[in-house]
Amino acid sequence: MFQLTDLPDTLYLEILTRLTPREIVLHRLVSRASHAALTRHDLSQALLHVFFPRSLECRILRSQTSFENASTPPDSEPPDWPAIFASVSRRYHNLSLGRFHSHTTIALLKDKKRLRPFAPWNRLLRRDGMSAPLQQHDANWTYDDGVLVYPSPGTPPVLKALDLCSGSEAFVPFDLTAKIIRRMRLSSSVLVIEWAEEEAFHPLNERDVAHRHFATAFDIHTTSSPLLPGHGPAPEVSFRAEWKIHYLGLPLSSHDRLLSAHSAMHYAAYAHQPTRSPWGEDLPLERLVIWALGAPSNFRPSLDPTSSRPVDDPGPEVVLRLANSDLDHWALRQHDTPRIMKLALDEGHVFLQEEDHLWAAGPQSSSAPPARHVVRSTGVPISGTGPRWVDECGAEGDAERSFCPATLHDSDDGRSWPGRAPCWRHEEFPYLTVSEVVDPAAGTRVCGRRCFAMETVSASTALTIPEAPDRAGSDEEDANADAWAGRGEVQFGDDVWRTVMSGAALAGDERWVIGEDAAGDVSVVRF
């Protein structure tokens, strides 16, 4: 008896494109012939190209077929393409419905003596007797490119680097003894840990003492493949360098703040401190310093009482230092009403992203707030010479108070470049977008928004499927079709906020989202 599977591959594939990916996977159960056809590796690869051309797995497949020498090594396990197509189909089906496939909780160290992040600015949003944070503490974990680094409880506590793809983890060789972690950040395969000595170094006045602050960097590399989930070795962690991030040291107080950013080549830090002057000078001390990380260096200034780096050492070196008057020149001085929310770097510039809001309140809020809202990104050349880059985004000023149109600067390239103002923060006014996970290559986005007591987590994808013929379907199928058609975001259930947005940070990519739950532990939600 003739079956559809007996058709030539081109015709059979054309018929399959009239179905949804979920229906194709379910169709494997119809008969033995269907199962045999739909679990063919070549057909699964073709379906991946048709339905999910921007998915991570399909991008890897294209890169492998583009280079003759990129074939799978003979001693490694070949990818299971039928399973990959089913997994990717499930992923985008869940994203289109605002659901997740699995949820994993990873316990975090909760020792406030060892973990003391820098305080955010003393300002918040306030309106009609309600208040909400405008900025929150940095997370005590960090994620980038498939690797999660977190402080693990134990005796003694340690830092671990977990490869979410393979499930393997490694210890970060950083001794927590007599150290206070102020911030951790993983970016460009470089982990930077900002920390202070537990013992005070010298007094600043009768009330405050300074602690020496350092940054320790590690290179982290993974060799696992997204095509072989659950397989692969642990991340490779190697010491990169250590340097002093403040020449005098900082008190462990909520008044001394430091923002930072790093790339594979540079590290930038902005410090904002009260003067503590006995002569009545009250303007804060501000300083922006940039280091070139250089080659790996074994010198550790924390172990040298003089902290004097050898002249011939290849390690981090200061390439730009801007103090109060210099920041005035670049129109970046913050004074008593700081607006800087984030530092960022590209190859040649450091960017300071600022934000102000009509509803901002608190001791450090602006005395002359904007009529509506403004976000701004200002770029300074790392060389110290050249023009200043400024990109600003604010309300259109209409009677409805529409803040930062969602269509402005929303291209993939523009959104990921730090020189663009973060217009996404207020694209759905009066909601504040607290955090977002954007995977530009995949065209996916998950974001958490808050409007005082109202909280929501939403997802959107840029993928589309060929239009299917008219047919009766369930409400779930209709909702799925709407999402596939790209008609906007879909919201997750109310419990997802407590699952991943109890902190201030979201991270991840198209495969998963990492956040913080109400207990202060890391939540990994997989789609």
Coordinates of C-alpha atoms in Angstrom, one line a residue:
M1 CA 0.0 0.0 0.0
F2 CA 1.3 3.4 -1.0
Q3 CA 2.1 5.8 1.9
L4 CA 3.2 9.4 2.0
T5 CA 6.7 8.3 3.1
D6 CA 7.1 6.6 -0.3
L7 CA 7.0 10.0 -2.0
P8 CA 10.3 11.6 -3.2
D9 CA 12.0 13.5 -0.4
T10 CA 11.3 16.9 -1.9
L11 CA 7.6 16.3 -2.1
Y12 CA 7.5 14.7 1.3
L13 CA 9.3 17.7 2.8
E14 CA 7.0 20.1 1.1
I15 CA 4.0 18.3 2.7
L16 CA 5.7 18.3 6.1
T17 CA 6.1 22.1 6.0
R18 CA 2.3 22.4 6.0
L19 CA 2.4 21.1 9.6
T20 CA 3.7 22.6 12.7
P21 CA 7.0 21.3 14.2
R22 CA 5.0 19.8 17.2
E23 CA 2.7 18.0 14.8
I24 CA 5.7 16.5 12.9
V25 CA 7.2 15.2 16.1
L26 CA 3.9 13.7 17.2
H27 CA 3.5 12.2 13.7
R28 CA 6.4 9.8 14.5
L29 CA 3.9 7.8 16.5
V30 CA 1.4 7.2 13.7
S31 CA 3.1 4.2 12.1
R32 CA 6.4 2.4 11.8
A33 CA 6.9 3.9 8.3
S34 CA 6.3 7.4 9.7
H35 CA 8.7 6.9 12.5
A36 CA 11.4 5.5 10.2
A37 CA 11.0 8.5 7.9
L38 CA 10.8 11.2 10.5
T39 CA 13.8 10.0 12.5
R40 CA 16.1 10.1 9.5
H41 CA 19.1 12.3 10.2
D42 CA 19.1 14.0 6.9
L43 CA 15.4 14.8 7.0
S44 CA 15.7 16.1 10.6
Q45 CA 18.4 18.4 9.5
A46 CA 16.3 19.7 6.6
L47 CA 13.4 20.3 8.9
L48 CA 15.6 22.2 11.3
H49 CA 16.6 24.5 8.4
V50 CA 13.0 25.0 7.4
F51 CA 11.5 25.7 10.8
F52 CA 14.3 26.9 13.0
P53 CA 17.0 28.5 10.8
R54 CA 18.1 30.9 13.7
S55 CA 18.3 28.3 16.4
L56 CA 21.7 27.6 17.9
E57 CA 21.8 24.0 16.6
C58 CA 21.0 25.1 13.1
R59 CA 23.6 27.8 13.1
I60 CA 26.2 25.2 14.3
L61 CA 25.0 22.8 11.5
R62 CA 25.5 25.6 8.9
S63 CA 29.0 26.4 10.2
Q64 CA 29.9 22.7 10.0
T65 CA 28.8 22.3 6.4
S66 CA 30.6 25.5 5.5
F67 CA 34.0 24.2 6.3
E68 CA 35.3 20.9 5.1
N69 CA 37.5 20.4 8.2
A70 CA 34.7 21.1 10.6
S71 CA 33.3 17.6 10.5
T72 CA 32.8 15.6 13.8
P73 CA 36.0 14.0 15.0
P74 CA 35.9 10.2 14.5
D75 CA 36.3 9.5 18.2
S76 CA 33.3 11.7 19.3
E77 CA 29.7 10.7 19.4
P78 CA 27.7 11.9 16.3
P79 CA 24.8 14.2 17.0
D80 CA 21.3 12.7 17.2
W81 CA 19.6 15.0 14.8
P82 CA 16.0 13.6 15.2
A83 CA 16.3 14.1 19.0
I84 CA 17.8 17.6 18.3
F85 CA 14.8 18.6 16.1
A86 CA 12.4 17.3 18.8
S87 CA 14.2 19.3 21.5
V88 CA 14.3 22.5 19.5
S89 CA 10.6 22.0 18.6
R90 CA 9.7 21.7 22.2
R91 CA 11.8 24.7 23.1
Y92 CA 10.1 27.1 20.7
H93 CA 6.7 25.5 21.4
N94 CA 7.1 26.3 25.1
L95 CA 8.5 29.8 24.4
S96 CA 5.4 30.5 22.1
L97 CA 3.1 29.5 25.0
G98 CA 4.9 31.1 27.9
R99 CA 5.9 27.8 29.5
F100 CA 9.0 26.0 30.6
H101 CA 10.0 22.4 30.3
S102 CA 12.1 22.0 33.5
H103 CA 13.2 23.9 36.5
T104 CA 16.4 23.4 38.5
T105 CA 17.4 25.1 41.7
I106 CA 21.1 25.6 42.6
A107 CA 21.9 26.4 46.2
L108 CA 23.9 29.6 46.8
L109 CA 26.1 30.6 49.6
K110 CA 24.2 33.1 51.8
D111 CA 27.0 34.3 54.1
K112 CA 26.6 38.1 54.3
K113 CA 30.1 38.4 55.8
R114 CA 31.7 36.9 52.7
L115 CA 29.3 38.4 50.1
R116 CA 28.9 42.2 50.4
P117 CA 27.9 43.6 47.0
F118 CA 28.3 47.3 46.4
A119 CA 25.1 49.3 47.3
P120 CA 22.9 50.7 44.5
W121 CA 22.2 54.4 44.4
N122 CA 19.8 55.7 47.1
R123 CA 16.9 56.4 44.9
L124 CA 13.6 54.6 44.0
L125 CA 10.4 55.0 42.1
R126 CA 7.5 56.5 44.1
R127 CA 4.0 57.5 43.1
D128 CA 0.6 57.6 44.8
G129 CA 1.9 56.1 48.0
M130 CA 3.5 53.2 46.2
S131 CA 7.2 52.6 45.8
A132 CA 9.4 50.2 43.8
P133 CA 13.2 49.8 43.3
L134 CA 14.8 51.6 40.4
Q135 CA 18.0 49.6 40.8
Q136 CA 18.9 46.6 42.9
H137 CA 22.1 44.9 44.2
D138 CA 24.2 42.9 41.9
A139 CA 23.6 39.2 41.9
N140 CA 26.0 36.9 43.7
W141 CA 26.3 34.7 40.6
T142 CA 27.2 35.4 37.0
Y143 CA 26.6 33.7 33.7
D144 CA 27.9 34.0 30.1
D145 CA 28.0 31.7 27.1
G146 CA 26.7 28.6 28.8
V147 CA 28.7 28.8 32.0
L148 CA 27.3 29.7 35.4
V149 CA 29.7 30.7 38.2
Y150 CA 28.4 30.8 41.7
P151 CA 29.5 30.6 45.4
S152 CA 28.6 27.1 46.6
P153 CA 27.8 26.5 50.3
G154 CA 30.0 24.0 52.1
T155 CA 32.9 23.7 54.5
P156 CA 34.8 25.6 53.3
P157 CA 32.6 27.4 50.7
V158 CA 34.0 27.4 47.1
L159 CA 33.3 29.0 43.8
K160 CA 32.1 26.7 41.1
A161 CA 31.9 27.0 37.3
L162 CA 29.0 24.9 35.9
D163 CA 28.6 24.1 32.2
L164 CA 24.8 24.1 31.7
C165 CA 25.1 22.2 28.5
S166 CA 27.1 19.3 29.7
G167 CA 26.2 19.4 33.4
S168 CA 29.9 19.2 34.3
E169 CA 31.4 21.7 36.8
A170 CA 34.8 22.7 38.0
F171 CA 36.2 24.6 41.0
V172 CA 37.4 28.1 40.5
P173 CA 40.8 28.3 42.2
F174 CA 39.9 31.3 44.3
D175 CA 40.5 31.0 48.1
L176 CA 37.7 32.7 50.0
T177 CA 39.6 32.8 53.3
A178 CA 39.8 36.3 54.8
K179 CA 38.2 37.7 51.6
I180 CA 34.9 39.6 51.0
I181 CA 33.4 39.3 47.5
R182 CA 32.0 42.5 46.3
R183 CA 31.1 41.5 42.7
M184 CA 31.5 38.6 40.2
R185 CA 31.2 39.0 36.5
L186 CA 31.8 36.5 33.6
S187 CA 32.2 38.1 30.2
S188 CA 34.1 37.2 27.0
S189 CA 35.3 34.0 28.7
V190 CA 37.0 36.0 31.4
L191 CA 35.8 35.8 35.0
V192 CA 36.6 38.9 37.1
I193 CA 36.1 38.7 40.9
E194 CA 36.2 42.0 42.8
W195 CA 37.0 41.5 46.4
A196 CA 38.2 43.2 49.6
E197 CA 40.5 42.1 52.4
E198 CA 38.6 41.2 55.5
E199 CA 41.0 43.1 57.7
A200 CA 41.0 46.9 57.4
F201 CA 44.2 48.4 55.9
H202 CA 44.2 52.0 57.3
P203 CA 41.7 54.5 58.9
L204 CA 40.1 57.3 56.8
N205 CA 38.8 59.2 59.7
E206 CA 37.4 58.6 63.2
R207 CA 34.5 56.5 61.9
D208 CA 35.6 54.8 58.6
V209 CA 38.4 52.4 57.7
A210 CA 39.6 51.4 54.2
H211 CA 39.9 47.9 53.0
R212 CA 42.2 47.1 50.1
H213 CA 40.2 46.1 47.0
F214 CA 41.5 43.9 44.3
A215 CA 40.2 42.2 41.1
T216 CA 41.2 38.7 40.3
A217 CA 40.7 37.4 36.7
F218 CA 40.4 33.8 35.4
D219 CA 40.1 32.5 31.9
I220 CA 37.2 30.0 31.5
H221 CA 36.9 27.8 28.4
T222 CA 34.4 25.1 27.6
T223 CA 34.6 22.3 24.9
S224 CA 31.1 20.9 25.2
S225 CA 28.8 21.0 22.2
P226 CA 25.2 22.0 22.2
L227 CA 24.7 19.2 19.7
L228 CA 25.6 16.7 22.4
P229 CA 23.8 17.9 25.5
G230 CA 24.7 16.1 28.7
H231 CA 28.1 15.2 27.4
G232 CA 31.5 16.9 27.7
P233 CA 34.2 17.8 30.2
A234 CA 34.1 20.4 32.9
P235 CA 35.0 24.0 32.1
E236 CA 38.8 24.7 32.1
V237 CA 39.6 27.5 34.6
S238 CA 43.0 29.1 34.7
F239 CA 44.4 32.1 36.6
R240 CA 44.8 35.3 34.4
A241 CA 45.8 38.2 36.5
E242 CA 45.2 40.2 39.7
W243 CA 45.3 44.0 40.2
K244 CA 44.4 46.6 42.7
I245 CA 41.2 48.5 41.7
H246 CA 41.4 51.4 44.1
Y247 CA 44.7 53.1 45.1
L248 CA 43.7 53.9 48.7
G249 CA 41.1 51.2 49.4
L250 CA 37.4 51.5 50.0
P251 CA 35.3 51.3 53.2
L252 CA 32.7 48.5 53.4
S253 CA 29.9 51.1 53.6
S254 CA 26.8 51.8 51.6
H255 CA 28.1 55.3 50.7
D256 CA 31.2 54.2 48.7
R257 CA 30.1 52.7 45.4
L258 CA 32.0 51.2 42.5
L259 CA 30.6 50.2 39.1
S260 CA 32.6 48.2 36.6
A261 CA 32.7 46.4 33.3
H262 CA 35.2 44.2 31.5
S263 CA 35.9 42.6 28.1
A264 CA 38.6 40.2 27.0
M265 CA 41.0 43.2 26.6
H266 CA 40.0 45.9 29.1
Y267 CA 38.6 46.5 32.6
A268 CA 36.8 49.7 33.6
A269 CA 35.8 50.9 37.1
Y270 CA 33.9 54.1 38.1
A271 CA 34.1 55.0 41.8
H272 CA 31.8 57.5 43.6
Q273 CA 32.7 58.4 47.2
P274 CA 31.9 61.0 49.8
T275 CA 34.8 63.3 50.5
R276 CA 34.9 62.8 54.3
S277 CA 36.7 66.2 54.4
P278 CA 36.9 67.9 57.8
W279 CA 36.9 71.3 56.0
G280 CA 33.3 71.1 54.8
E281 CA 33.9 70.1 51.2
D282 CA 30.9 68.1 50.3
L283 CA 31.2 67.3 46.5
P284 CA 31.8 63.6 46.1
L285 CA 35.0 62.2 44.7
E286 CA 34.6 60.5 41.3
R287 CA 37.0 58.5 39.3
L288 CA 36.9 56.5 36.1
V289 CA 39.9 54.2 35.5
I290 CA 40.5 51.8 32.6
W291 CA 43.1 49.0 32.6
A292 CA 44.4 47.1 29.6
L293 CA 44.4 43.5 30.8
G294 CA 47.4 42.4 28.8
A295 CA 48.9 39.0 28.9
P296 CA 48.5 36.6 31.8
S297 CA 50.6 37.5 34.8
N298 CA 51.5 35.6 38.0
F299 CA 52.0 38.8 40.0
R300 CA 49.5 39.1 42.9
P301 CA 49.5 42.5 44.5
S302 CA 47.4 41.2 47.4
L303 CA 50.4 39.1 48.5
D304 CA 52.9 42.0 48.1
P305 CA 52.8 44.6 50.9
T306 CA 53.9 47.4 48.5
S307 CA 51.5 46.2 45.7
S308 CA 54.2 47.4 43.3
R309 CA 54.0 45.6 40.0
P310 CA 57.3 44.8 38.4
V311 CA 58.2 47.1 35.5
D312 CA 58.5 44.2 33.0
D313 CA 55.3 42.5 34.1
P314 CA 52.9 41.9 31.2
G315 CA 49.8 42.1 33.4
P316 CA 47.0 44.8 33.7
E317 CA 48.1 48.4 33.2
V318 CA 46.2 51.6 33.6
V319 CA 45.6 53.3 30.2
L320 CA 43.0 56.0 31.1
R321 CA 42.3 57.8 34.4
L322 CA 39.6 60.5 34.6
A323 CA 39.0 62.4 37.9
N324 CA 36.4 65.0 38.7
S325 CA 37.5 67.8 36.4
D326 CA 38.1 65.3 33.5
L327 CA 34.6 63.9 34.0
D328 CA 33.3 67.4 33.8
H329 CA 35.0 67.8 30.4
W330 CA 33.2 64.7 29.1
A331 CA 29.9 65.8 30.7
L332 CA 29.9 62.7 32.9
R333 CA 30.3 64.0 36.4
Q334 CA 27.4 62.9 38.6
H335 CA 27.8 65.1 41.7
D336 CA 25.3 64.3 44.4
T337 CA 22.6 63.0 42.1
P338 CA 24.2 60.1 40.3
R339 CA 22.3 58.6 37.3
I340 CA 24.8 56.0 36.1
M341 CA 23.2 52.6 36.0
K342 CA 25.9 50.6 34.1
L343 CA 29.3 50.6 32.5
A344 CA 30.0 48.8 29.3
L345 CA 32.9 48.4 26.9
D346 CA 33.5 47.7 23.2
E347 CA 36.8 47.6 21.3
G348 CA 37.6 51.3 21.6
H349 CA 35.2 53.0 24.1
V350 CA 33.9 52.8 27.6
F351 CA 30.2 53.6 27.8
L352 CA 28.4 55.0 30.8
Q353 CA 24.7 54.4 30.7
E354 CA 22.5 56.8 32.7
E355 CA 18.9 56.9 33.6
D356 CA 16.5 59.4 35.2
H357 CA 12.8 59.3 35.8
L358 CA 10.0 61.6 36.7
W359 CA 9.0 59.4 39.6
A360 CA 12.5 59.0 41.0
A361 CA 12.7 59.8 44.7
G362 CA 15.2 59.4 47.5
P363 CA 18.3 61.3 48.8
Q364 CA 20.2 60.9 45.5
S365 CA 17.4 61.5 43.1
S366 CA 17.6 64.5 40.8
S367 CA 16.4 67.9 42.0
A368 CA 15.3 68.6 38.4
P369 CA 13.8 65.4 37.0
P370 CA 12.9 65.0 33.4
A371 CA 9.4 65.8 32.2
R372 CA 8.9 62.1 31.6
H373 CA 12.0 59.8 31.4
V374 CA 15.4 59.6 29.8
V375 CA 18.1 57.0 29.3
R376 CA 21.4 57.9 27.8
S377 CA 24.6 56.1 26.7
T378 CA 27.8 58.2 26.6
G379 CA 31.0 56.8 25.1
V380 CA 34.5 58.0 25.9
P381 CA 37.5 56.8 23.8
I382 CA 39.7 54.4 25.8
S383 CA 42.6 56.3 24.3
G384 CA 41.4 59.5 26.0
T385 CA 41.3 61.5 22.7
G386 CA 38.6 61.8 20.2
P387 CA 34.9 62.7 20.0
R388 CA 32.3 61.8 22.6
W389 CA 29.5 59.5 21.6
V390 CA 26.0 60.2 23.0
D391 CA 22.8 58.3 22.3
E392 CA 19.7 59.3 24.1
C393 CA 16.2 57.9 24.3
G394 CA 13.2 59.4 26.2
A395 CA 9.4 59.9 26.2
E396 CA 7.8 61.2 23.1
G397 CA 6.1 63.7 25.3
D398 CA 2.5 63.0 24.3
A399 CA -0.4 63.2 26.7
E400 CA -0.5 59.5 27.2
R401 CA 3.1 59.5 28.5
S402 CA 4.3 56.9 26.0
F403 CA 7.9 56.1 27.1
C404 CA 10.7 54.9 24.7
P405 CA 8.9 53.3 21.8
A406 CA 9.6 49.6 21.6
T407 CA 10.4 50.0 17.9
L408 CA 13.3 52.4 18.5
H409 CA 16.8 50.9 18.4
D410 CA 15.3 47.4 18.4
S411 CA 17.4 45.9 15.7
D412 CA 19.6 42.9 16.7
D413 CA 22.9 44.8 16.1
G414 CA 21.8 48.0 17.7
R415 CA 20.3 46.3 20.8
S416 CA 23.5 44.4 21.6
W417 CA 25.9 47.4 21.1
P418 CA 26.4 49.2 24.4
G419 CA 26.6 52.6 22.6
R420 CA 22.8 52.4 22.2
A421 CA 20.7 53.9 25.0
P422 CA 18.8 51.1 26.8
C423 CA 15.4 52.2 25.5
W424 CA 14.0 48.8 26.5
R425 CA 13.8 49.8 30.1
H426 CA 10.6 51.8 29.6
E427 CA 9.2 50.4 26.3
E428 CA 6.0 49.4 28.1
F429 CA 5.3 52.3 30.4
P430 CA 4.2 52.4 33.2
Y431 CA 6.0 49.0 33.5
L432 CA 9.7 49.1 34.2
T433 CA 11.6 46.4 32.4
V434 CA 13.8 45.2 35.3
S435 CA 15.9 42.8 33.3
E436 CA 15.9 41.0 29.9
V437 CA 17.6 38.1 28.2
V438 CA 18.1 38.8 24.5
D439 CA 19.6 36.2 22.2
P440 CA 20.1 38.3 19.0
A441 CA 21.3 35.4 16.8
A442 CA 18.2 33.3 17.7
G443 CA 15.8 36.2 17.8
T444 CA 14.4 35.3 21.2
R445 CA 13.8 37.5 24.2
V446 CA 12.6 36.9 27.8
C447 CA 12.0 39.9 30.1
G448 CA 10.7 40.7 33.5
R449 CA 8.7 43.9 34.1
R450 CA 7.3 45.6 37.2
C451 CA 4.8 48.3 37.8
F452 CA 4.9 48.7 41.5
A453 CA 2.8 45.8 42.7
M454 CA 2.2 44.4 39.2
E455 CA 4.8 41.9 38.0
T456 CA 5.1 39.9 34.8
V457 CA 7.6 37.8 32.8
S458 CA 7.2 37.6 29.1
A459 CA 8.8 35.9 26.1
S460 CA 8.9 36.6 22.4
T461 CA 10.5 35.0 19.3
A462 CA 11.3 36.2 15.8
L463 CA 10.7 32.8 14.2
T464 CA 7.9 32.2 11.8
I465 CA 6.5 29.1 10.1
P466 CA 4.9 28.7 6.7
E467 CA 1.2 29.4 6.8
A468 CA -0.9 26.3 7.4
P469 CA -4.2 25.6 5.7
D470 CA -7.4 26.6 7.6
R471 CA -8.4 23.9 10.0
A472 CA -10.3 23.7 13.3
G473 CA -8.0 23.6 16.3
S474 CA -7.9 23.9 20.0
D475 CA -7.4 27.1 21.9
E476 CA -3.9 26.1 22.7
E477 CA -3.2 25.6 19.0
D478 CA -4.7 28.9 18.1
A479 CA -2.5 30.6 20.8
N480 CA 0.5 28.8 19.4
A481 CA -0.3 29.9 15.9
D482 CA -0.7 33.5 17.1
A483 CA 2.7 33.4 18.8
W484 CA 4.4 31.8 15.7
A485 CA 2.9 34.6 13.6
G486 CA 4.9 37.0 15.6
R487 CA 1.9 39.0 17.0
G488 CA 3.6 40.0 20.2
E489 CA 4.8 38.7 23.5
V490 CA 3.3 35.9 25.6
Q491 CA 3.2 36.0 29.4
F492 CA 4.4 33.3 31.7
G493 CA 2.3 32.3 34.7
D494 CA 2.4 34.5 37.8
D495 CA 4.6 32.0 39.7
V496 CA 7.5 32.5 37.2
W497 CA 8.3 35.9 38.7
R498 CA 8.9 34.4 42.1
T499 CA 10.9 31.6 40.4
V500 CA 13.4 33.7 38.4
M501 CA 12.9 37.4 39.2
S502 CA 13.3 37.7 43.0
G503 CA 16.7 39.2 42.3
A504 CA 17.5 41.9 39.7
A505 CA 19.2 39.8 37.1
L506 CA 18.2 37.5 34.3
A507 CA 20.7 35.7 32.1
G508 CA 20.7 32.9 29.5
D509 CA 19.9 32.4 25.8
E510 CA 17.3 30.6 23.7
R511 CA 17.7 27.4 25.6
W512 CA 17.3 28.5 29.2
V513 CA 16.9 31.5 31.5
I514 CA 18.8 31.9 34.8
G515 CA 17.5 34.0 37.6
E516 CA 17.0 34.1 41.4
D517 CA 14.1 32.7 43.4
A518 CA 12.5 33.9 46.6
A519 CA 14.9 31.9 48.7
G520 CA 17.9 33.6 47.2
D521 CA 19.0 30.5 45.2
V522 CA 19.8 30.3 41.5
S523 CA 16.9 29.1 39.3
V524 CA 17.6 27.5 35.9
V525 CA 14.5 27.3 33.7
R526 CA 14.8 25.3 30.5
F527 CA 12.5 25.5 27.6

